[in-house]
mmCIF file with all atom_site columns, C-alpha atoms in Angstrom:
data_model
loop_
_atom_site.group_PDB
_atom_site.id
_atom_site.type_symbol
_atom_site.label_atom_id
_atom_site.label_alt_id
_atom_site.label_comp_id
_atom_site.label_asym_id
_atom_site.label_entity_id
_atom_site.label_seq_id
_atom_site.pdbx_PDB_ins_code
_atom_site.Cartn_x
_atom_site.Cartn_y
_atom_site.Cartn_z
_atom_site.occupancy
_atom_site.B_iso_or_equiv
_atom_site.pdbx_formal_charge
_atom_site.auth_seq_id
_atom_site.auth_comp_id
_atom_site.auth_asym_id
_atom_site.auth_atom_id
_atom_site.pdbx_PDB_model_num
ATOM 1   C CA . MET D 1 1   ? -12.144 0.276   16.091  1.00 0.00 ? 703 MET D CA 1
ATOM 2   C CA . SER D 1 2   ? -13.321 4.236   17.237  1.00 0.00 ? 704 SER D CA 1
ATOM 3   C CA . ASN D 1 3   ? -14.728 4.299   20.429  1.00 0.00 ? 705 ASN D CA 1
ATOM 4   C CA . ILE D 1 4   ? -15.916 7.881   19.120  1.00 0.00 ? 706 ILE D CA 1
ATOM 5   C CA . ASP D 1 5   ? -20.073 7.201   18.671  1.00 0.00 ? 707 ASP D CA 1
ATOM 6   C CA . PRO D 1 6   ? -21.335 8.056   15.430  1.00 0.00 ? 708 PRO D CA 1
ATOM 7   C CA . ILE D 1 7   ? -21.198 11.294  14.271  1.00 0.00 ? 709 ILE D CA 1
ATOM 8   C CA . VAL D 1 8   ? -23.976 12.544  11.781  1.00 0.00 ? 710 VAL D CA 1
ATOM 9   C CA . TYR D 1 9   ? -22.516 15.328  10.062  1.00 0.00 ? 711 TYR D CA 1
ATOM 10  C CA . LEU D 1 10  ? -24.744 18.377  8.882   1.00 0.00 ? 712 LEU D CA 1
ATOM 11  C CA . VAL D 1 11  ? -23.727 20.706  5.400   1.00 0.00 ? 713 VAL D CA 1
ATOM 12  C CA . ASP D 1 12  ? -26.046 23.217  5.211   1.00 0.00 ? 714 ASP D CA 1
ATOM 13  C CA . ASP D 1 13  ? -25.778 27.266  3.857   1.00 0.00 ? 715 ASP D CA 1
ATOM 14  C CA . ASP D 1 14  ? -29.383 27.745  5.364   1.00 0.00 ? 716 ASP D CA 1
ATOM 15  C CA . GLU D 1 15  ? -28.989 28.612  8.930   1.00 0.00 ? 717 GLU D CA 1
ATOM 16  C CA . ARG D 1 16  ? -32.540 27.942  9.575   1.00 0.00 ? 718 ARG D CA 1
ATOM 17  C CA . ILE D 1 17  ? -32.326 24.502  8.567   1.00 0.00 ? 719 ILE D CA 1
ATOM 18  C CA . LEU D 1 18  ? -29.051 23.239  10.332  1.00 0.00 ? 720 LEU D CA 1
ATOM 19  C CA . VAL D 1 19  ? -30.676 24.711  13.749  1.00 0.00 ? 721 VAL D CA 1
ATOM 20  C CA . ALA D 1 20  ? -34.226 22.730  12.708  1.00 0.00 ? 722 ALA D CA 1
ATOM 21  C CA . LEU D 1 21  ? -32.426 19.349  11.646  1.00 0.00 ? 723 LEU D CA 1
ATOM 22  C CA . ARG D 1 22  ? -30.062 19.608  14.128  1.00 0.00 ? 724 ARG D CA 1
ATOM 23  C CA . ARG D 1 23  ? -32.382 19.843  17.088  1.00 0.00 ? 725 ARG D CA 1
ATOM 24  C CA . LEU D 1 24  ? -34.550 17.053  14.989  1.00 0.00 ? 726 LEU D CA 1
ATOM 25  C CA . LEU D 1 25  ? -31.202 14.373  15.557  1.00 0.00 ? 727 LEU D CA 1
ATOM 26  C CA . ILE D 1 26  ? -30.021 15.514  18.874  1.00 0.00 ? 728 ILE D CA 1
ATOM 27  C CA . CYS D 1 27  ? -33.682 14.990  19.672  1.00 0.00 ? 729 CYS D CA 1
ATOM 28  C CA . SER D 1 28  ? -33.380 11.418  18.420  1.00 0.00 ? 730 SER D CA 1
ATOM 29  C CA . GLY D 1 29  ? -30.130 10.452  20.028  1.00 0.00 ? 731 GLY D CA 1
ATOM 30  C CA . TYR D 1 30  ? -27.138 11.425  17.352  1.00 0.00 ? 732 TYR D CA 1
ATOM 31  C CA . ASN D 1 31  ? -23.957 12.830  17.584  1.00 0.00 ? 733 ASN D CA 1
ATOM 32  C CA . VAL D 1 32  ? -24.307 16.363  15.218  1.00 0.00 ? 734 VAL D CA 1
ATOM 33  C CA . ARG D 1 33  ? -21.994 18.673  14.093  1.00 0.00 ? 735 ARG D CA 1
ATOM 34  C CA . THR D 1 34  ? -23.192 21.301  11.872  1.00 0.00 ? 736 THR D CA 1
ATOM 35  C CA . TYR D 1 35  ? -20.990 23.139  8.613   1.00 0.00 ? 737 TYR D CA 1
ATOM 36  C CA . ARG D 1 36  ? -22.080 26.934  6.827   1.00 0.00 ? 738 ARG D CA 1
ATOM 37  C CA . THR D 1 37  ? -19.499 25.689  3.948   1.00 0.00 ? 739 THR D CA 1
ATOM 38  C CA . ALA D 1 38  ? -17.513 22.524  2.533   1.00 0.00 ? 740 ALA D CA 1
ATOM 39  C CA . GLU D 1 39  ? -14.361 24.403  2.858   1.00 0.00 ? 741 GLU D CA 1
ATOM 40  C CA . ASP D 1 40  ? -15.330 24.494  7.242   1.00 0.00 ? 742 ASP D CA 1
ATOM 41  C CA . PHE D 1 41  ? -16.638 20.693  7.330   1.00 0.00 ? 743 PHE D CA 1
ATOM 42  C CA . LEU D 1 42  ? -13.326 19.712  4.956   1.00 0.00 ? 744 LEU D CA 1
ATOM 43  C CA . THR D 1 43  ? -10.846 21.482  7.545   1.00 0.00 ? 745 THR D CA 1
ATOM 44  C CA . MET D 1 44  ? -13.060 20.037  10.850  1.00 0.00 ? 746 MET D CA 1
ATOM 45  C CA . HIS D 1 45  ? -13.837 16.165  9.199   1.00 0.00 ? 747 HIS D CA 1
ATOM 46  C CA . ASP D 1 46  ? -12.612 13.848  11.223  1.00 0.00 ? 748 ASP D CA 1
ATOM 47  C CA . PRO D 1 47  ? -12.146 10.670  8.706   1.00 0.00 ? 749 PRO D CA 1
ATOM 48  C CA . ASP D 1 48  ? -11.703 8.387   11.957  1.00 0.00 ? 750 ASP D CA 1
ATOM 49  C CA . ALA D 1 49  ? -14.289 8.811   13.738  1.00 0.00 ? 751 ALA D CA 1
ATOM 50  C CA . PRO D 1 50  ? -17.547 6.750   12.203  1.00 0.00 ? 752 PRO D CA 1
ATOM 51  C CA . GLY D 1 51  ? -20.366 8.617   10.572  1.00 0.00 ? 753 GLY D CA 1
ATOM 52  C CA . CYS D 1 52  ? -22.404 10.178  7.824   1.00 0.00 ? 754 CYS D CA 1
ATOM 53  C CA . VAL D 1 53  ? -22.535 13.148  6.275   1.00 0.00 ? 755 VAL D CA 1
ATOM 54  C CA . VAL D 1 54  ? -26.341 15.066  5.261   1.00 0.00 ? 756 VAL D CA 1
ATOM 55  C CA . LEU D 1 55  ? -25.329 17.973  3.346   1.00 0.00 ? 757 LEU D CA 1
ATOM 56  C CA . ASP D 1 56  ? -26.588 20.175  0.984   1.00 0.00 ? 758 ASP D CA 1
ATOM 57  C CA . ILE D 1 57  ? -26.180 19.717  -2.513  1.00 0.00 ? 759 ILE D CA 1
ATOM 58  C CA . ALA D 1 58  ? -26.403 23.422  -3.889  1.00 0.00 ? 760 ALA D CA 1
ATOM 59  C CA . LEU D 1 59  ? -23.565 24.986  -0.886  1.00 0.00 ? 761 LEU D CA 1
ATOM 60  C CA . PRO D 1 60  ? -21.811 28.385  -1.471  1.00 0.00 ? 762 PRO D CA 1
ATOM 61  C CA . GLY D 1 61  ? -18.398 27.693  -3.287  1.00 0.00 ? 763 GLY D CA 1
ATOM 62  C CA . MET D 1 62  ? -17.470 24.138  -3.213  1.00 0.00 ? 764 MET D CA 1
ATOM 63  C CA . ASP D 1 63  ? -21.106 22.055  -3.687  1.00 0.00 ? 765 ASP D CA 1
ATOM 64  C CA . GLY D 1 64  ? -22.266 18.578  -2.610  1.00 0.00 ? 766 GLY D CA 1
ATOM 65  C CA . PHE D 1 65  ? -20.521 16.564  -5.343  1.00 0.00 ? 767 PHE D CA 1
ATOM 66  C CA . GLY D 1 66  ? -17.499 18.869  -5.069  1.00 0.00 ? 768 GLY D CA 1
ATOM 67  C CA . ILE D 1 67  ? -17.296 17.483  -0.973  1.00 0.00 ? 769 ILE D CA 1
ATOM 68  C CA . GLN D 1 68  ? -17.966 13.983  -2.204  1.00 0.00 ? 770 GLN D CA 1
ATOM 69  C CA . ASN D 1 69  ? -15.183 14.346  -4.924  1.00 0.00 ? 771 ASN D CA 1
ATOM 70  C CA . GLU D 1 70  ? -13.059 15.418  -2.130  1.00 0.00 ? 772 GLU D CA 1
ATOM 71  C CA . LEU D 1 71  ? -13.307 13.050  0.511   1.00 0.00 ? 773 LEU D CA 1
ATOM 72  C CA . TRP D 1 72  ? -12.863 10.536  -2.176  1.00 0.00 ? 774 TRP D CA 1
ATOM 73  C CA . SER D 1 73  ? -9.599  12.041  -3.647  1.00 0.00 ? 775 SER D CA 1
ATOM 74  C CA . ARG D 1 74  ? -8.405  12.183  0.183   1.00 0.00 ? 776 ARG D CA 1
ATOM 75  C CA . HIS D 1 75  ? -9.222  8.181   0.577   1.00 0.00 ? 777 HIS D CA 1
ATOM 76  C CA . HIS D 1 76  ? -11.996 9.300   3.551   1.00 0.00 ? 778 HIS D CA 1
ATOM 77  C CA . ALA D 1 77  ? -14.868 7.996   1.513   1.00 0.00 ? 779 ALA D CA 1
ATOM 78  C CA . ARG D 1 78  ? -18.160 8.282   3.835   1.00 0.00 ? 780 ARG D CA 1
ATOM 79  C CA . PRO D 1 79  ? -21.960 7.061   3.492   1.00 0.00 ? 781 PRO D CA 1
ATOM 80  C CA . LEU D 1 80  ? -23.823 10.849  2.434   1.00 0.00 ? 782 LEU D CA 1
ATOM 81  C CA . ILE D 1 81  ? -27.166 11.786  2.243   1.00 0.00 ? 783 ILE D CA 1
ATOM 82  C CA . PHE D 1 82  ? -27.879 14.314  -0.322  1.00 0.00 ? 784 PHE D CA 1
ATOM 83  C CA . LEU D 1 83  ? -30.104 17.476  0.139   1.00 0.00 ? 785 LEU D CA 1
ATOM 84  C CA . THR D 1 84  ? -32.036 19.557  -2.432  1.00 0.00 ? 786 THR D CA 1
ATOM 85  C CA . GLY D 1 85  ? -34.353 22.293  -2.371  1.00 0.00 ? 787 GLY D CA 1
ATOM 86  C CA . CYS D 1 86  ? -34.774 21.595  -6.416  1.00 0.00 ? 788 CYS D CA 1
ATOM 87  C CA . GLY D 1 87  ? -34.520 17.982  -7.294  1.00 0.00 ? 789 GLY D CA 1
ATOM 88  C CA . ASP D 1 88  ? -34.780 16.838  -11.032 1.00 0.00 ? 790 ASP D CA 1
ATOM 89  C CA . ILE D 1 89  ? -33.927 13.378  -12.225 1.00 0.00 ? 791 ILE D CA 1
ATOM 90  C CA . PRO D 1 90  ? -30.931 14.072  -13.694 1.00 0.00 ? 792 PRO D CA 1
ATOM 91  C CA . THR D 1 91  ? -29.405 14.747  -10.297 1.00 0.00 ? 793 THR D CA 1
ATOM 92  C CA . THR D 1 92  ? -30.625 12.764  -8.774  1.00 0.00 ? 794 THR D CA 1
ATOM 93  C CA . VAL D 1 93  ? -29.487 10.350  -10.688 1.00 0.00 ? 795 VAL D CA 1
ATOM 94  C CA . ARG D 1 94  ? -26.136 12.196  -10.451 1.00 0.00 ? 796 ARG D CA 1
ATOM 95  C CA . ALA D 1 95  ? -26.252 11.492  -6.242  1.00 0.00 ? 797 ALA D CA 1
ATOM 96  C CA . MET D 1 96  ? -26.828 7.721   -6.961  1.00 0.00 ? 798 MET D CA 1
ATOM 97  C CA . LYS D 1 97  ? -24.678 6.820   -9.321  1.00 0.00 ? 799 LYS D CA 1
ATOM 98  C CA . ALA D 1 98  ? -21.981 8.463   -7.320  1.00 0.00 ? 800 ALA D CA 1
ATOM 99  C CA . GLY D 1 99  ? -22.918 6.197   -4.110  1.00 0.00 ? 801 GLY D CA 1
ATOM 100 C CA . ALA D 1 100 ? -25.136 8.520   -1.896  1.00 0.00 ? 802 ALA D CA 1
ATOM 101 C CA . VAL D 1 101 ? -27.121 6.436   0.537   1.00 0.00 ? 803 VAL D CA 1
ATOM 102 C CA . ASP D 1 102 ? -30.421 8.726   -0.417  1.00 0.00 ? 804 ASP D CA 1
ATOM 103 C CA . PHE D 1 103 ? -32.075 11.886  -2.014  1.00 0.00 ? 805 PHE D CA 1
ATOM 104 C CA . LEU D 1 104 ? -34.047 13.804  0.085   1.00 0.00 ? 806 LEU D CA 1
ATOM 105 C CA . THR D 1 105 ? -35.941 16.978  -1.271  1.00 0.00 ? 807 THR D CA 1
ATOM 106 C CA . LYS D 1 106 ? -36.197 19.456  0.922   1.00 0.00 ? 808 LYS D CA 1
ATOM 107 C CA . PRO D 1 107 ? -38.264 20.023  3.395   1.00 0.00 ? 809 PRO D CA 1
ATOM 108 C CA . VAL D 1 108 ? -37.180 17.019  4.422   1.00 0.00 ? 810 VAL D CA 1
ATOM 109 C CA . ASP D 1 109 ? -39.543 14.223  6.034   1.00 0.00 ? 811 ASP D CA 1
ATOM 110 C CA . ALA D 1 110 ? -38.047 13.739  9.065   1.00 0.00 ? 812 ALA D CA 1
ATOM 111 C CA . ALA D 1 111 ? -39.075 9.385   9.194   1.00 0.00 ? 813 ALA D CA 1
ATOM 112 C CA . SER D 1 112 ? -37.071 9.326   5.668   1.00 0.00 ? 814 SER D CA 1
ATOM 113 C CA . LEU D 1 113 ? -34.299 11.486  7.181   1.00 0.00 ? 815 LEU D CA 1
ATOM 114 C CA . LEU D 1 114 ? -34.066 9.902   10.600  1.00 0.00 ? 816 LEU D CA 1
ATOM 115 C CA . ALA D 1 115 ? -33.821 5.851   7.705   1.00 0.00 ? 817 ALA D CA 1
ATOM 116 C CA . ALA D 1 116 ? -31.638 7.398   5.823   1.00 0.00 ? 818 ALA D CA 1
ATOM 117 C CA . ILE D 1 117 ? -29.072 8.462   8.401   1.00 0.00 ? 819 ILE D CA 1
ATOM 118 C CA . GLU D 1 118 ? -29.582 4.893   10.333  1.00 0.00 ? 820 GLU D CA 1
ATOM 119 C CA . GLN D 1 119 ? -29.292 2.993   6.756   1.00 0.00 ? 821 GLN D CA 1
ATOM 120 C CA . ALA D 1 120 ? -26.053 5.220   6.024   1.00 0.00 ? 822 ALA D CA 1
ATOM 121 C CA . LEU D 1 121 ? -24.759 4.698   9.985   1.00 0.00 ? 823 LEU D CA 1
ATOM 122 C CA . GLN D 1 122 ? -25.083 0.848   9.262   1.00 0.00 ? 824 GLN D CA 1
ATOM 123 C CA . LEU D 1 123 ? -23.065 0.747   6.290   1.00 0.00 ? 825 LEU D CA 1
ATOM 124 C CA . ASP D 1 124 ? -20.096 3.177   7.530   1.00 0.00 ? 826 ASP D CA 1
ATOM 125 C CA . GLU D 1 125 ? -19.996 0.274   10.338  1.00 0.00 ? 827 GLU D CA 1
ATOM 126 C CA . LYS D 1 126 ? -19.890 -2.376  7.754   1.00 0.00 ? 828 LYS D CA 1
ATOM 127 C CA . SER D 1 127 ? -17.516 -0.773  5.651   1.00 0.00 ? 829 SER D CA 1
ATOM 128 C CA . ARG D 1 128 ? -15.164 0.321   8.581   1.00 0.00 ? 830 ARG D CA 1
ATOM 129 C CA . GLN D 1 129 ? -14.805 -3.584  9.584   1.00 0.00 ? 831 GLN D CA 1
ATOM 130 C CA . LYS D 1 130 ? -14.136 -4.292  6.849   1.00 0.00 ? 832 LYS D CA 1
ATOM 131 C CA . ALA D 1 131 ? -11.134 -1.894  6.379   1.00 0.00 ? 833 ALA D CA 1
ATOM 132 C CA . LEU D 1 132 ? -10.299 -2.942  10.045  1.00 0.00 ? 834 LEU D CA 1
ATOM 133 C CA . GLN D 1 133 ? -9.968  -6.945  8.977   1.00 0.00 ? 835 GLN D CA 1
ATOM 134 C CA . ARG D 1 134 ? -7.954  -6.112  6.025   1.00 0.00 ? 836 ARG D CA 1
ATOM 135 C CA . ARG D 1 135 ? -5.701  -4.378  7.980   1.00 0.00 ? 837 ARG D CA 1
ATOM 136 C CA . LEU D 1 136 ? -5.302  -7.224  10.382  1.00 0.00 ? 838 LEU D CA 1
ATOM 137 C CA . VAL D 1 137 ? -4.604  -9.952  7.652   1.00 0.00 ? 839 VAL D CA 1
ATOM 138 C CA . GLY D 1 138 ? -2.302  -7.340  6.323   1.00 0.00 ? 840 GLY D CA 1
ATOM 139 C CA . GLN D 1 139 ? -0.609  -7.625  9.266   1.00 0.00 ? 841 GLN D CA 1
ATOM 140 C CA . ARG D 1 140 ? -0.095  -10.772 9.136   1.00 0.00 ? 842 ARG D CA 1
ATOM 141 C CA . LEU D 1 141 ? 0.541   -11.341 6.206   1.00 0.00 ? 843 LEU D CA 1
ATOM 142 C CA . ALA D 1 142 ? 3.673   -8.536  6.476   1.00 0.00 ? 844 ALA D CA 1
ATOM 143 C CA . SER D 1 143 ? 5.245   -10.826 9.682   1.00 0.00 ? 845 SER D CA 1
ATOM 144 C CA . LEU D 1 144 ? 5.407   -14.083 7.118   1.00 0.00 ? 846 LEU D CA 1
ATOM 145 C CA . THR D 1 145 ? 8.864   -14.649 6.046   1.00 0.00 ? 847 THR D CA 1
ATOM 146 C CA . PRO D 1 146 ? 9.137   -14.628 1.511   1.00 0.00 ? 848 PRO D CA 1
ATOM 147 C CA . ARG D 1 147 ? 9.186   -18.946 2.098   1.00 0.00 ? 849 ARG D CA 1
ATOM 148 C CA . GLU D 1 148 ? 6.303   -18.503 4.188   1.00 0.00 ? 850 GLU D CA 1
ATOM 149 C CA . ARG D 1 149 ? 4.510   -16.327 1.448   1.00 0.00 ? 851 ARG D CA 1
ATOM 150 C CA . GLU D 1 150 ? 5.442   -18.351 -1.179  1.00 0.00 ? 852 GLU D CA 1
ATOM 151 C CA . VAL D 1 151 ? 3.951   -21.341 0.551   1.00 0.00 ? 853 VAL D CA 1
ATOM 152 C CA . PHE D 1 152 ? 0.587   -19.186 1.653   1.00 0.00 ? 854 PHE D CA 1
ATOM 153 C CA . GLY D 1 153 ? -0.136  -18.326 -1.833  1.00 0.00 ? 855 GLY D CA 1
ATOM 154 C CA . CYS D 1 154 ? 0.173   -22.545 -3.246  1.00 0.00 ? 856 CYS D CA 1
ATOM 155 C CA . VAL D 1 155 ? -1.875  -23.253 -0.159  1.00 0.00 ? 857 VAL D CA 1
ATOM 156 C CA . VAL D 1 156 ? -4.922  -20.506 -1.336  1.00 0.00 ? 858 VAL D CA 1
ATOM 157 C CA . ALA D 1 157 ? -4.118  -22.025 -4.862  1.00 0.00 ? 859 ALA D CA 1
ATOM 158 C CA . GLY D 1 158 ? -5.122  -25.501 -3.550  1.00 0.00 ? 860 GLY D CA 1
ATOM 159 C CA . GLN D 1 159 ? -1.858  -27.149 -3.934  1.00 0.00 ? 861 GLN D CA 1
ATOM 160 C CA . LEU D 1 160 ? -0.429  -29.640 -1.501  1.00 0.00 ? 862 LEU D CA 1
ATOM 161 C CA . ASN D 1 161 ? 2.530   -30.010 0.655   1.00 0.00 ? 863 ASN D CA 1
ATOM 162 C CA . LYS D 1 162 ? 4.358   -32.251 -2.040  1.00 0.00 ? 864 LYS D CA 1
ATOM 163 C CA . GLN D 1 163 ? 3.431   -30.346 -4.749  1.00 0.00 ? 865 GLN D CA 1
ATOM 164 C CA . ILE D 1 164 ? 4.644   -27.253 -3.329  1.00 0.00 ? 866 ILE D CA 1
ATOM 165 C CA . ALA D 1 165 ? 7.907   -28.980 -2.643  1.00 0.00 ? 867 ALA D CA 1
ATOM 166 C CA . ALA D 1 166 ? 8.051   -29.820 -6.468  1.00 0.00 ? 868 ALA D CA 1
ATOM 167 C CA . GLU D 1 167 ? 7.477   -25.707 -7.671  1.00 0.00 ? 869 GLU D CA 1
ATOM 168 C CA . LEU D 1 168 ? 9.952   -24.511 -4.550  1.00 0.00 ? 870 LEU D CA 1
ATOM 169 C CA . GLY D 1 169 ? 12.202  -26.918 -5.407  1.00 0.00 ? 871 GLY D CA 1
ATOM 170 C CA . THR D 1 170 ? 12.855  -28.350 -1.916  1.00 0.00 ? 872 THR D CA 1
ATOM 171 C CA . VAL D 1 171 ? 11.483  -31.714 0.505   1.00 0.00 ? 873 VAL D CA 1
ATOM 172 C CA . GLU D 1 172 ? 8.023   -31.946 1.319   1.00 0.00 ? 874 GLU D CA 1
ATOM 173 C CA . LYS D 1 173 ? 8.559   -32.285 4.819   1.00 0.00 ? 875 LYS D CA 1
ATOM 174 C CA . THR D 1 174 ? 10.618  -28.866 4.841   1.00 0.00 ? 876 THR D CA 1
ATOM 175 C CA . ILE D 1 175 ? 7.392   -27.602 3.503   1.00 0.00 ? 877 ILE D CA 1
ATOM 176 C CA . LYS D 1 176 ? 5.262   -28.636 6.276   1.00 0.00 ? 878 LYS D CA 1
ATOM 177 C CA . VAL D 1 177 ? 7.258   -26.523 8.530   1.00 0.00 ? 879 VAL D CA 1
ATOM 178 C CA . HIS D 1 178 ? 7.040   -23.688 6.409   1.00 0.00 ? 880 HIS D CA 1
ATOM 179 C CA . ARG D 1 179 ? 2.773   -24.180 6.086   1.00 0.00 ? 881 ARG D CA 1
ATOM 180 C CA . GLY D 1 180 ? 3.017   -24.875 9.814   1.00 0.00 ? 882 GLY D CA 1
ATOM 181 C CA . ARG D 1 181 ? 4.615   -21.637 10.733  1.00 0.00 ? 883 ARG D CA 1
ATOM 182 C CA . MET D 1 182 ? 2.349   -19.747 8.151   1.00 0.00 ? 884 MET D CA 1
ATOM 183 C CA . MET D 1 183 ? -0.884  -21.184 9.775   1.00 0.00 ? 885 MET D CA 1
ATOM 184 C CA . GLU D 1 184 ? 0.175   -20.032 13.176  1.00 0.00 ? 886 GLU D CA 1
ATOM 185 C CA . LYS D 1 185 ? 1.349   -16.380 12.240  1.00 0.00 ? 887 LYS D CA 1
ATOM 186 C CA . MET D 1 186 ? -2.281  -16.394 10.090  1.00 0.00 ? 888 MET D CA 1
ATOM 187 C CA . CYS D 1 187 ? -3.686  -17.335 13.325  1.00 0.00 ? 889 CYS D CA 1
ATOM 188 C CA . VAL D 1 188 ? -5.648  -20.181 11.446  1.00 0.00 ? 890 VAL D CA 1
ATOM 189 C CA . ARG D 1 189 ? -6.573  -23.913 11.884  1.00 0.00 ? 891 ARG D CA 1
ATOM 190 C CA . THR D 1 190 ? -7.843  -25.242 8.398   1.00 0.00 ? 892 THR D CA 1
ATOM 191 C CA . VAL D 1 191 ? -7.018  -24.201 4.868   1.00 0.00 ? 893 VAL D CA 1
ATOM 192 C CA . ALA D 1 192 ? -10.781 -23.413 4.572   1.00 0.00 ? 894 ALA D CA 1
ATOM 193 C CA . ASP D 1 193 ? -10.278 -20.085 6.809   1.00 0.00 ? 895 ASP D CA 1
ATOM 194 C CA . LEU D 1 194 ? -6.825  -19.150 5.161   1.00 0.00 ? 896 LEU D CA 1
ATOM 195 C CA . VAL D 1 195 ? -8.515  -19.171 2.041   1.00 0.00 ? 897 VAL D CA 1
ATOM 196 C CA . ARG D 1 196 ? -11.142 -16.545 3.764   1.00 0.00 ? 898 ARG D CA 1
ATOM 197 C CA . LEU D 1 197 ? -8.128  -14.428 5.032   1.00 0.00 ? 899 LEU D CA 1
ATOM 198 C CA . ALA D 1 198 ? -6.612  -14.098 1.269   1.00 0.00 ? 900 ALA D CA 1
ATOM 199 C CA . ALA D 1 199 ? -10.061 -12.989 0.035   1.00 0.00 ? 901 ALA D CA 1
ATOM 200 C CA . VAL D 1 200 ? -10.084 -9.848  2.966   1.00 0.00 ? 902 VAL D CA 1
ATOM 201 C CA . ALA D 1 201 ? -6.795  -9.722  1.909   1.00 0.00 ? 903 ALA D CA 1
ATOM 202 C CA . ALA D 1 202 ? -7.328  -8.891  -1.837  1.00 0.00 ? 904 ALA D CA 1
ATOM 203 C CA . GLY D 1 203 ? -10.690 -6.878  -1.003  1.00 0.00 ? 905 GLY D CA 1
#
């Protein structure tokens, strides 16, 4: 995981709003970066840094939804909180369906914004923990030999050594050796733990 403190990215073309929100968030203990346009944000955005984005929908050039789509296309998705000066039901529905953490109307209520940011940062942390677990499990799977990978699949499917040996055309003693090595490389002691790792790998 990154050692960088979570960053709240603020994207709004209204300088007064940027200054006010930045002051609020810094006083609340957050690490804040501000941008006037979508293009500036996307150029400077660090996908490896934990955090969330608070952004206006109606930006000059690429709008807030455009930023969201661009982050998804780059596989840099992170929690978003949309701001708008004239919220309507269709836009709200579109934002929430697109996965926004919240959709707030300007002038933004400080308590509502801070609560939304906390929720977004928690979601980002959980997402990054899951991604890290998937990478670690993927590395362990990559260390298996082709035969150990076959045994892995059979064990996860609930087969006994005798059944695995019959399916793979070998003897039970050989399967026990492969199974032991596989469990050691996967860093687990029980089948239940192995099944959990398989679930993590599957996403």
